[in-house]
Each structure stands twice: as C-alpha cells, then as structure tokens.
Amino acid sequence: MQPLLVLGTQVRFLCEGHSTNGAWSLMEVTLPQDAGPPPHSHEWDEAYFVTEGKVQFTLDDKHFTATAGDFVYTPSSVVHGFRGASQRPARVLIFDAPAHAGAFFKRVDQEVKELPRDLPKVLDIGKSTGIHFVQPA
C-alpha cells in the first residue's frame, strides 16, 4: 500500500482492520522532526513501538521522549499526542485496538491538501471518525 500523507507524516498500514474483523490494525508511521498529531483522545487503545529516532510524547500532563526500542501504551480516552524529536525522521509502529484509525488517516490523506488552511477539515474529519482534538488554551 502507498503511504498516506497525514499531518506532515507518512502512514503505511501493515495490517488493516478489515483483515482482523475490526479487532486491531498496525501501521508504521514516519515522523519528521516536529511532525505529528496535536493532543487528542479517542475511544480505542493505542500502543507505540519506536523503531528509529526519537519521539516526544504527551500523555495527559506527562511529557517524555521515547527512543528506538521504547514501548508506549495509551489507553482509550487518555489525551495524548506525539511528534518527531530527532533530526532524522523517527519511525514508529502503532497498534490500535479495536481498529479505528484507518478511516481518519485515509480521509485526511484524500481531503487535506494544505495546512494550516485545511485545519478545519482535519477537525471535522476527526470529529466524524471519533478523534477529539484538544484546542490549545
């Protein structure tokens, strides 16, 4: 599958939800420095395994950097975000259960062409696919 372009990242599905009856999906995300999703929450669990580089994570009020070999788990409903934190793009395997992330990523890839102009589209797509972005204070 061709990588999807989502919020400055590349997302490649290794296993989509339709292959697991919606139980889970697995994707590989390439994160250039400072690219990644802003804080958000959703009603499914996610787990991250960093395979290359450094990734800055936010989970609720905690901020930390994960490096190659680190595993990060985010239960459903926890506000979280992450971004590339190394000069060379980081790579992360992301597991979501049950599988829901695919709909958001595919729509953003197809409909969002220019940021920040298309940010309202991102927020609308998130809302319709169960992702709630946290507005900055």
Coordinates of C-alpha atoms in Angstrom, one line a residue, residues 38-127:
P38 CA -1.6 17.5 18.3
P39 CA -3.1 16.3 21.6
H40 CA -6.3 14.3 21.1
S41 CA -8.3 11.5 22.6
H42 CA -10.4 8.6 21.2
E43 CA -12.3 5.6 22.5
W44 CA -9.7 3.0 21.5
D45 CA -6.4 1.9 22.8
E46 CA -3.1 2.6 21.1
A47 CA 0.4 1.2 21.6
Y48 CA 3.6 2.6 20.1
F49 CA 6.9 0.9 19.5
V50 CA 9.7 3.3 18.4
T51 CA 11.9 1.6 15.8
E52 CA 14.1 4.5 14.8
G53 CA 14.9 8.0 16.2
K54 CA 13.3 9.9 19.0
V55 CA 9.6 10.8 19.6
Q56 CA 8.3 13.4 22.0
F57 CA 5.1 12.1 23.7
T58 CA 2.5 13.8 25.7
L59 CA 0.1 11.6 27.8
D60 CA -2.3 13.7 29.9
D61 CA 0.1 16.1 31.7
K62 CA 3.2 13.9 31.3
H63 CA 5.9 14.8 28.6
F64 CA 8.7 12.4 27.8
T65 CA 10.9 11.3 24.9
A66 CA 10.9 7.7 23.7
T67 CA 13.8 6.3 21.6
A68 CA 14.3 3.3 19.5
G69 CA 13.3 0.2 21.4
D70 CA 10.8 2.0 23.7
F71 CA 7.2 1.0 24.0
V72 CA 4.4 3.4 25.0
Y73 CA 0.8 2.4 25.8
T74 CA -2.1 4.8 25.6
P75 CA -5.5 3.6 27.0
S76 CA -8.7 4.8 25.4
S77 CA -9.9 8.3 26.4
V78 CA -6.4 9.5 27.5
V79 CA -5.4 12.8 25.9
H80 CA -2.2 12.2 24.0
G81 CA 0.0 13.5 21.2
F82 CA 3.4 12.8 19.7
R83 CA 5.9 14.4 17.3
G84 CA 9.2 13.5 15.8
A85 CA 12.1 14.7 18.0
S86 CA 15.2 13.8 16.1
Q87 CA 16.9 15.4 13.1
R88 CA 16.4 12.2 11.0
P89 CA 12.8 11.1 10.8
A90 CA 11.7 8.8 13.5
R91 CA 9.8 5.6 12.7
V92 CA 7.1 4.2 15.0
L93 CA 4.8 1.1 14.8
I94 CA 1.3 2.0 16.0
F95 CA -1.2 -0.7 17.1
D96 CA -4.8 0.3 17.6
A97 CA -7.5 -1.9 19.2
P98 CA -10.2 -2.0 18.1
A99 CA -9.2 -0.8 14.7
H100 CA -10.5 2.7 14.0
A101 CA -7.5 4.9 12.9
G102 CA -7.7 3.9 9.3
A103 CA -10.8 5.9 8.4
F104 CA -9.3 9.1 9.8
F105 CA -5.9 8.7 8.1
K106 CA -7.4 7.8 4.7
R107 CA -9.8 10.8 4.7
V108 CA -7.0 13.3 5.8
D109 CA -4.8 11.9 3.0
Q110 CA -7.5 12.4 0.4
E111 CA -9.1 15.7 1.7
V112 CA -6.4 17.8 3.4
K113 CA -4.0 19.4 0.9
E114 CA -2.6 22.5 2.7
L115 CA -2.1 23.3 6.4
P116 CA -2.9 25.4 8.2
R117 CA -5.6 26.4 5.7
D118 CA -7.3 23.0 5.9
L119 CA -7.1 22.6 9.7
P120 CA -10.9 23.0 10.0
K121 CA -11.2 19.9 7.7
V122 CA -8.9 17.9 10.0
L123 CA -11.0 18.8 13.0
D124 CA -14.2 17.8 11.1
I125 CA -12.7 14.5 9.9
G126 CA -11.6 13.8 13.5
K127 CA -15.0 14.5 14.9

